[in-house]
Amino acid sequence: YGIALTNGASNNTIRNNTLRTAGGTSGNYGIYLPSSATNNTLANNTVRTNGTSTNYGIFIQDATDNRLLNNTIFTGGTGASNYGIYLVFSGPSAQISVLSGTNITRNTITTNGTAENSGIRFQGSVANNTVLNNTIRTGGNESSNYGIHLSQNSTNNNVSWNRINTNGSSDNHGIMLNSSADWNIFSYNNVSTV
């Protein structure tokens, strides 16, 4: 990890840092916010992660009410499933029933690898978040690369004014929704897919 906020670390500001994480295997993280790391601001950071696969620029798991503002993120790997910003809800707890309240605004995100790379990905019950005015470039030399990917049960999110460019061999999407990703708002996005 470049920076990890653990044990419920909250109300912090992470600003103007340059982070580089890399490894010969998978699972390299630039900034990691696990459960109960709430009300943090991540602003004006430059984050670079690299490895084989499943590398993450900013990874938020079961943590609510965080702000991701004006960050520059480069995420790549020699394998698949590299994500610029990844929000994942692993299941309800005594603290939260959904992952909500995240503001993702004015970030520049570049991801690359083989297949199934995403600029921004929501996984599970990720609801009532804002994705606004981001610039996203997602590529891979194989298929299924996505600019913004809302997977199952991601609901009531506002995705607006984003600039998205995706490319790969086939089945690439600027914006991708899976089953039960309902009641989301998409407006004024500029999407280019090759």
PDB file of C-alpha atoms in Angstrom:
ATOM      1  CA  TYR A   1       0.000   0.000   0.000  1.00  0.00           C
ATOM      2  CA  GLY A   2       1.064   3.549  -0.664  1.00  0.00           C
ATOM      3  CA  ILE A   3      -1.292   4.840   2.071  1.00  0.00           C
ATOM      4  CA  ALA A   4      -3.749   2.742   4.109  1.00  0.00           C
ATOM      5  CA  LEU A   5      -6.263   4.124   6.611  1.00  0.00           C
ATOM      6  CA  THR A   6      -7.111   1.228   8.915  1.00  0.00           C
ATOM      7  CA  ASN A   7      -8.989   0.636  12.177  1.00  0.00           C
ATOM      8  CA  GLY A   8     -11.652   3.220  11.427  1.00  0.00           C
ATOM      9  CA  ALA A   9      -9.291   6.104  10.639  1.00  0.00           C
ATOM     10  CA  SER A  10     -11.619   9.028   9.860  1.00  0.00           C
ATOM     11  CA  ASN A  11     -11.655  12.786   9.247  1.00  0.00           C
ATOM     12  CA  ASN A  12      -8.234  12.818   7.593  1.00  0.00           C
ATOM     13  CA  THR A  13      -6.969  14.829   4.632  1.00  0.00           C
ATOM     14  CA  ILE A  14      -4.553  13.167   2.205  1.00  0.00           C
ATOM     15  CA  ARG A  15      -3.369  15.899  -0.134  1.00  0.00           C
ATOM     16  CA  ASN A  16      -0.551  16.620  -2.622  1.00  0.00           C
ATOM     17  CA  ASN A  17       1.197  13.277  -2.335  1.00  0.00           C
ATOM     18  CA  THR A  18       2.985  11.299  -5.044  1.00  0.00           C
ATOM     19  CA  LEU A  19       2.530   7.555  -4.545  1.00  0.00           C
ATOM     20  CA  ARG A  20       4.061   4.695  -6.532  1.00  0.00           C
ATOM     21  CA  THR A  21       3.314   1.066  -5.703  1.00  0.00           C
ATOM     22  CA  ALA A  22       4.465  -1.859  -7.793  1.00  0.00           C
ATOM     23  CA  GLY A  23       5.211  -5.522  -7.394  1.00  0.00           C
ATOM     24  CA  GLY A  24       5.944  -8.676  -9.289  1.00  0.00           C
ATOM     25  CA  THR A  25       2.563 -10.117  -8.330  1.00  0.00           C
ATOM     26  CA  SER A  26      -1.037  -8.900  -8.053  1.00  0.00           C
ATOM     27  CA  GLY A  27      -2.883  -6.716  -5.573  1.00  0.00           C
ATOM     28  CA  ASN A  28      -0.948  -3.451  -5.415  1.00  0.00           C
ATOM     29  CA  TYR A  29      -2.819  -0.504  -3.873  1.00  0.00           C
ATOM     30  CA  GLY A  30      -2.143   3.220  -4.096  1.00  0.00           C
ATOM     31  CA  ILE A  31      -4.569   4.375  -1.371  1.00  0.00           C
ATOM     32  CA  TYR A  32      -6.696   1.937   0.641  1.00  0.00           C
ATOM     33  CA  LEU A  33      -9.696   2.866   2.812  1.00  0.00           C
ATOM     34  CA  PRO A  34     -11.212  -0.188   4.516  1.00  0.00           C
ATOM     35  CA  SER A  35     -14.282  -0.500   6.710  1.00  0.00           C
ATOM     36  CA  SER A  36     -15.194   2.465   8.932  1.00  0.00           C
ATOM     37  CA  ALA A  37     -12.628   4.846   7.371  1.00  0.00           C
ATOM     38  CA  THR A  38     -15.170   7.640   6.951  1.00  0.00           C
ATOM     39  CA  ASN A  39     -15.238  11.341   6.121  1.00  0.00           C
ATOM     40  CA  ASN A  40     -11.753  11.470   4.614  1.00  0.00           C
ATOM     41  CA  THR A  41     -10.610  13.781   1.823  1.00  0.00           C
ATOM     42  CA  LEU A  42      -8.204  12.539  -0.856  1.00  0.00           C
ATOM     43  CA  ALA A  43      -7.197  15.510  -2.999  1.00  0.00           C
ATOM     44  CA  ASN A  44      -4.563  16.461  -5.552  1.00  0.00           C
ATOM     45  CA  ASN A  45      -2.614  13.216  -5.226  1.00  0.00           C
ATOM     46  CA  THR A  46      -0.721  11.481  -8.019  1.00  0.00           C
ATOM     47  CA  VAL A  47      -1.067   7.703  -7.709  1.00  0.00           C
ATOM     48  CA  ARG A  48       0.716   5.091  -9.843  1.00  0.00           C
ATOM     49  CA  THR A  49       0.214   1.363  -9.316  1.00  0.00           C
ATOM     50  CA  ASN A  50       1.544  -1.538 -11.327  1.00  0.00           C
ATOM     51  CA  GLY A  51       2.047  -5.290 -11.064  1.00  0.00           C
ATOM     52  CA  THR A  52       0.508  -8.307 -12.731  1.00  0.00           C
ATOM     53  CA  SER A  53      -3.281  -8.031 -12.165  1.00  0.00           C
ATOM     54  CA  THR A  54      -5.875  -6.593  -9.754  1.00  0.00           C
ATOM     55  CA  ASN A  55      -3.978  -3.386  -9.133  1.00  0.00           C
ATOM     56  CA  TYR A  56      -5.892  -0.431  -7.678  1.00  0.00           C
ATOM     57  CA  GLY A  57      -5.261   3.300  -7.638  1.00  0.00           C
ATOM     58  CA  ILE A  58      -7.786   4.055  -4.864  1.00  0.00           C
ATOM     59  CA  PHE A  59      -9.648   1.166  -3.194  1.00  0.00           C
ATOM     60  CA  ILE A  60     -12.558   1.902  -0.838  1.00  0.00           C
ATOM     61  CA  GLN A  61     -14.178  -1.036   0.933  1.00  0.00           C
ATOM     62  CA  ASP A  62     -17.210  -0.597   3.199  1.00  0.00           C
ATOM     63  CA  ALA A  63     -16.211   2.997   3.995  1.00  0.00           C
ATOM     64  CA  THR A  64     -18.693   5.863   3.596  1.00  0.00           C
ATOM     65  CA  ASP A  65     -18.748   9.633   3.100  1.00  0.00           C
ATOM     66  CA  ASN A  66     -15.312  10.084   1.545  1.00  0.00           C
ATOM     67  CA  ARG A  67     -14.241  12.678  -1.026  1.00  0.00           C
ATOM     68  CA  LEU A  68     -11.906  11.935  -3.961  1.00  0.00           C
ATOM     69  CA  LEU A  69     -11.049  15.237  -5.619  1.00  0.00           C
ATOM     70  CA  ASN A  70      -8.580  16.242  -8.340  1.00  0.00           C
ATOM     71  CA  ASN A  71      -6.436  13.117  -8.137  1.00  0.00           C
ATOM     72  CA  THR A  72      -4.347  11.814 -11.048  1.00  0.00           C
ATOM     73  CA  ILE A  73      -4.339   8.012 -11.174  1.00  0.00           C
ATOM     74  CA  PHE A  74      -2.362   5.629 -13.383  1.00  0.00           C
ATOM     75  CA  THR A  75      -3.157   1.936 -12.867  1.00  0.00           C
ATOM     76  CA  GLY A  76      -1.738  -0.847 -14.994  1.00  0.00           C
ATOM     77  CA  GLY A  77      -0.525  -4.400 -15.037  1.00  0.00           C
ATOM     78  CA  THR A  78       0.631  -7.203 -17.245  1.00  0.00           C
ATOM     79  CA  GLY A  79      -2.638  -9.027 -16.474  1.00  0.00           C
ATOM     80  CA  ALA A  80      -6.341  -8.219 -16.125  1.00  0.00           C
ATOM     81  CA  SER A  81      -8.704  -6.384 -13.763  1.00  0.00           C
ATOM     82  CA  ASN A  82      -6.802  -3.206 -12.992  1.00  0.00           C
ATOM     83  CA  TYR A  83      -9.023  -0.423 -11.604  1.00  0.00           C
ATOM     84  CA  GLY A  84      -8.390   3.290 -11.152  1.00  0.00           C
ATOM     85  CA  ILE A  85     -11.013   3.815  -8.420  1.00  0.00           C
ATOM     86  CA  TYR A  86     -12.745   0.787  -6.908  1.00  0.00           C
ATOM     87  CA  LEU A  87     -15.646   0.981  -4.446  1.00  0.00           C
ATOM     88  CA  VAL A  88     -16.741  -2.385  -3.080  1.00  0.00           C
ATOM     89  CA  PHE A  89     -19.416  -3.269  -0.543  1.00  0.00           C
ATOM     90  CA  SER A  90     -18.751  -6.689   0.954  1.00  0.00           C
ATOM     91  CA  GLY A  91     -21.913  -6.975   3.066  1.00  0.00           C
ATOM     92  CA  PRO A  92     -23.999  -5.235   5.736  1.00  0.00           C
ATOM     93  CA  SER A  93     -22.573  -4.697   9.196  1.00  0.00           C
ATOM     94  CA  ALA A  94     -23.520  -2.940  12.388  1.00  0.00           C
ATOM     95  CA  GLN A  95     -22.015   0.251  10.917  1.00  0.00           C
ATOM     96  CA  ILE A  96     -23.400   0.396   7.358  1.00  0.00           C
ATOM     97  CA  SER A  97     -25.980  -1.256   5.116  1.00  0.00           C
ATOM     98  CA  VAL A  98     -24.680   0.262   1.838  1.00  0.00           C
ATOM     99  CA  LEU A  99     -21.531   2.060   0.706  1.00  0.00           C
ATOM    100  CA  SER A 100     -22.731   5.628   0.202  1.00  0.00           C
ATOM    101  CA  GLY A 101     -21.774   9.286   0.284  1.00  0.00           C
ATOM    102  CA  THR A 102     -18.621   9.093  -1.854  1.00  0.00           C
ATOM    103  CA  ASN A 103     -17.862  12.144  -3.995  1.00  0.00           C
ATOM    104  CA  ILE A 104     -15.612  11.339  -6.976  1.00  0.00           C
ATOM    105  CA  THR A 105     -14.989  14.634  -8.777  1.00  0.00           C
ATOM    106  CA  ARG A 106     -12.465  16.042 -11.259  1.00  0.00           C
ATOM    107  CA  ASN A 107     -10.096  13.079 -11.205  1.00  0.00           C
ATOM    108  CA  THR A 108      -7.982  12.029 -14.179  1.00  0.00           C
ATOM    109  CA  ILE A 109      -7.792   8.238 -14.440  1.00  0.00           C
ATOM    110  CA  THR A 110      -5.786   6.061 -16.829  1.00  0.00           C
ATOM    111  CA  THR A 111      -5.952   2.257 -16.593  1.00  0.00           C
ATOM    112  CA  ASN A 112      -4.379  -0.433 -18.718  1.00  0.00           C
ATOM    113  CA  GLY A 113      -3.661  -4.165 -18.782  1.00  0.00           C
ATOM    114  CA  THR A 114      -4.980  -7.103 -20.734  1.00  0.00           C
ATOM    115  CA  ALA A 115      -8.765  -7.406 -20.136  1.00  0.00           C
ATOM    116  CA  GLU A 116     -11.527  -6.269 -17.768  1.00  0.00           C
ATOM    117  CA  ASN A 117      -9.825  -3.045 -16.729  1.00  0.00           C
ATOM    118  CA  SER A 118     -12.016  -0.230 -15.378  1.00  0.00           C
ATOM    119  CA  GLY A 119     -11.495   3.456 -14.738  1.00  0.00           C
ATOM    120  CA  ILE A 120     -14.143   3.493 -11.985  1.00  0.00           C
ATOM    121  CA  ARG A 121     -15.879   0.348 -10.716  1.00  0.00           C
ATOM    122  CA  PHE A 122     -18.681  -0.040  -8.151  1.00  0.00           C
ATOM    123  CA  GLN A 123     -19.196  -3.556  -6.773  1.00  0.00           C
ATOM    124  CA  GLY A 124     -22.139  -4.616  -4.614  1.00  0.00           C
ATOM    125  CA  SER A 125     -24.541  -2.322  -2.762  1.00  0.00           C
ATOM    126  CA  VAL A 126     -22.825   0.949  -3.641  1.00  0.00           C
ATOM    127  CA  ALA A 127     -25.538   3.606  -3.564  1.00  0.00           C
ATOM    128  CA  ASN A 128     -26.060   7.373  -3.452  1.00  0.00           C
ATOM    129  CA  ASN A 129     -22.602   8.361  -4.658  1.00  0.00           C
ATOM    130  CA  THR A 130     -21.531  11.109  -7.071  1.00  0.00           C
ATOM    131  CA  VAL A 131     -19.210  10.654 -10.074  1.00  0.00           C
ATOM    132  CA  LEU A 132     -18.772  14.083 -11.613  1.00  0.00           C
ATOM    133  CA  ASN A 133     -16.527  15.710 -14.215  1.00  0.00           C
ATOM    134  CA  ASN A 134     -13.830  13.018 -14.353  1.00  0.00           C
ATOM    135  CA  THR A 135     -11.557  12.242 -17.300  1.00  0.00           C
ATOM    136  CA  ILE A 136     -11.186   8.482 -17.808  1.00  0.00           C
ATOM    137  CA  ARG A 137      -9.041   6.558 -20.281  1.00  0.00           C
ATOM    138  CA  THR A 138      -9.305   2.775 -20.084  1.00  0.00           C
ATOM    139  CA  GLY A 139      -7.503   0.359 -22.368  1.00  0.00           C
ATOM    140  CA  GLY A 140      -6.280  -3.170 -22.765  1.00  0.00           C
ATOM    141  CA  ASN A 141      -4.942  -5.448 -25.455  1.00  0.00           C
ATOM    142  CA  GLU A 142      -7.836  -7.878 -24.900  1.00  0.00           C
ATOM    143  CA  SER A 143     -11.596  -7.484 -24.319  1.00  0.00           C
ATOM    144  CA  SER A 144     -14.085  -6.089 -21.799  1.00  0.00           C
ATOM    145  CA  ASN A 145     -12.474  -2.835 -20.740  1.00  0.00           C
ATOM    146  CA  TYR A 146     -14.854  -0.303 -19.173  1.00  0.00           C
ATOM    147  CA  GLY A 147     -14.672   3.404 -18.390  1.00  0.00           C
ATOM    148  CA  ILE A 148     -17.266   3.297 -15.590  1.00  0.00           C
ATOM    149  CA  HIS A 149     -18.641  -0.063 -14.459  1.00  0.00           C
ATOM    150  CA  LEU A 150     -21.589  -0.316 -12.065  1.00  0.00           C
ATOM    151  CA  SER A 151     -22.032  -3.963 -11.193  1.00  0.00           C
ATOM    152  CA  GLN A 152     -24.886  -5.697  -9.400  1.00  0.00           C
ATOM    153  CA  ASN A 153     -26.936  -3.739  -6.843  1.00  0.00           C
ATOM    154  CA  SER A 154     -25.220  -0.382  -7.453  1.00  0.00           C
ATOM    155  CA  THR A 155     -28.165   2.019  -7.225  1.00  0.00           C
ATOM    156  CA  ASN A 156     -29.120   5.700  -7.072  1.00  0.00           C
ATOM    157  CA  ASN A 157     -25.718   6.999  -8.147  1.00  0.00           C
ATOM    158  CA  ASN A 158     -25.241  10.220 -10.125  1.00  0.00           C
ATOM    159  CA  VAL A 159     -22.763   9.876 -13.022  1.00  0.00           C
ATOM    160  CA  SER A 160     -22.542  13.155 -14.927  1.00  0.00           C
ATOM    161  CA  TRP A 161     -20.267  15.349 -17.047  1.00  0.00           C
ATOM    162  CA  ASN A 162     -17.537  12.717 -17.373  1.00  0.00           C
ATOM    163  CA  ARG A 163     -15.224  12.311 -20.381  1.00  0.00           C
ATOM    164  CA  ILE A 164     -14.608   8.629 -21.113  1.00  0.00           C
ATOM    165  CA  ASN A 165     -12.432   6.891 -23.696  1.00  0.00           C
ATOM    166  CA  THR A 166     -12.134   3.088 -23.801  1.00  0.00           C
ATOM    167  CA  ASN A 167     -10.396   0.681 -26.148  1.00  0.00           C
ATOM    168  CA  GLY A 168      -9.394  -2.960 -26.460  1.00  0.00           C
ATOM    169  CA  SER A 169      -9.877  -5.900 -28.795  1.00  0.00           C
ATOM    170  CA  SER A 170     -13.666  -6.271 -28.350  1.00  0.00           C
ATOM    171  CA  ASP A 171     -16.671  -5.819 -26.033  1.00  0.00           C
ATOM    172  CA  ASN A 172     -15.441  -2.537 -24.547  1.00  0.00           C
ATOM    173  CA  HIS A 173     -17.892  -0.055 -23.024  1.00  0.00           C
ATOM    174  CA  GLY A 174     -17.679   3.528 -21.896  1.00  0.00           C
ATOM    175  CA  ILE A 175     -20.360   2.896 -19.257  1.00  0.00           C
ATOM    176  CA  MET A 176     -21.384  -0.638 -18.227  1.00  0.00           C
ATOM    177  CA  LEU A 177     -24.258  -1.664 -15.909  1.00  0.00           C
ATOM    178  CA  ASN A 178     -24.889  -5.200 -14.666  1.00  0.00           C
ATOM    179  CA  SER A 179     -27.996  -6.796 -13.171  1.00  0.00           C
ATOM    180  CA  SER A 180     -29.894  -4.816 -10.527  1.00  0.00           C
ATOM    181  CA  ALA A 181     -27.851  -1.666 -11.111  1.00  0.00           C
ATOM    182  CA  ASP A 182     -31.020   0.411 -10.961  1.00  0.00           C
ATOM    183  CA  TRP A 183     -32.180   4.006 -10.516  1.00  0.00           C
ATOM    184  CA  ASN A 184     -28.850   5.572 -11.461  1.00  0.00           C
ATOM    185  CA  ILE A 185     -28.632   8.924 -13.247  1.00  0.00           C
ATOM    186  CA  PHE A 186     -26.354   9.376 -16.286  1.00  0.00           C
ATOM    187  CA  SER A 187     -26.269  12.830 -17.842  1.00  0.00           C
ATOM    188  CA  TYR A 188     -23.988  14.918 -20.064  1.00  0.00           C
ATOM    189  CA  ASN A 189     -21.228  12.294 -20.314  1.00  0.00           C
ATOM    190  CA  ASN A 190     -18.951  12.305 -23.365  1.00  0.00           C
ATOM    191  CA  VAL A 191     -18.099   8.708 -24.298  1.00  0.00           C
ATOM    192  CA  SER A 192     -15.795   7.344 -27.014  1.00  0.00           C
ATOM    193  CA  THR A 193     -15.306   3.577 -27.409  1.00  0.00           C
ATOM    194  CA  VAL A 194     -13.067   1.715 -29.856  1.00  0.00           C
TER     195      VAL A 194
END
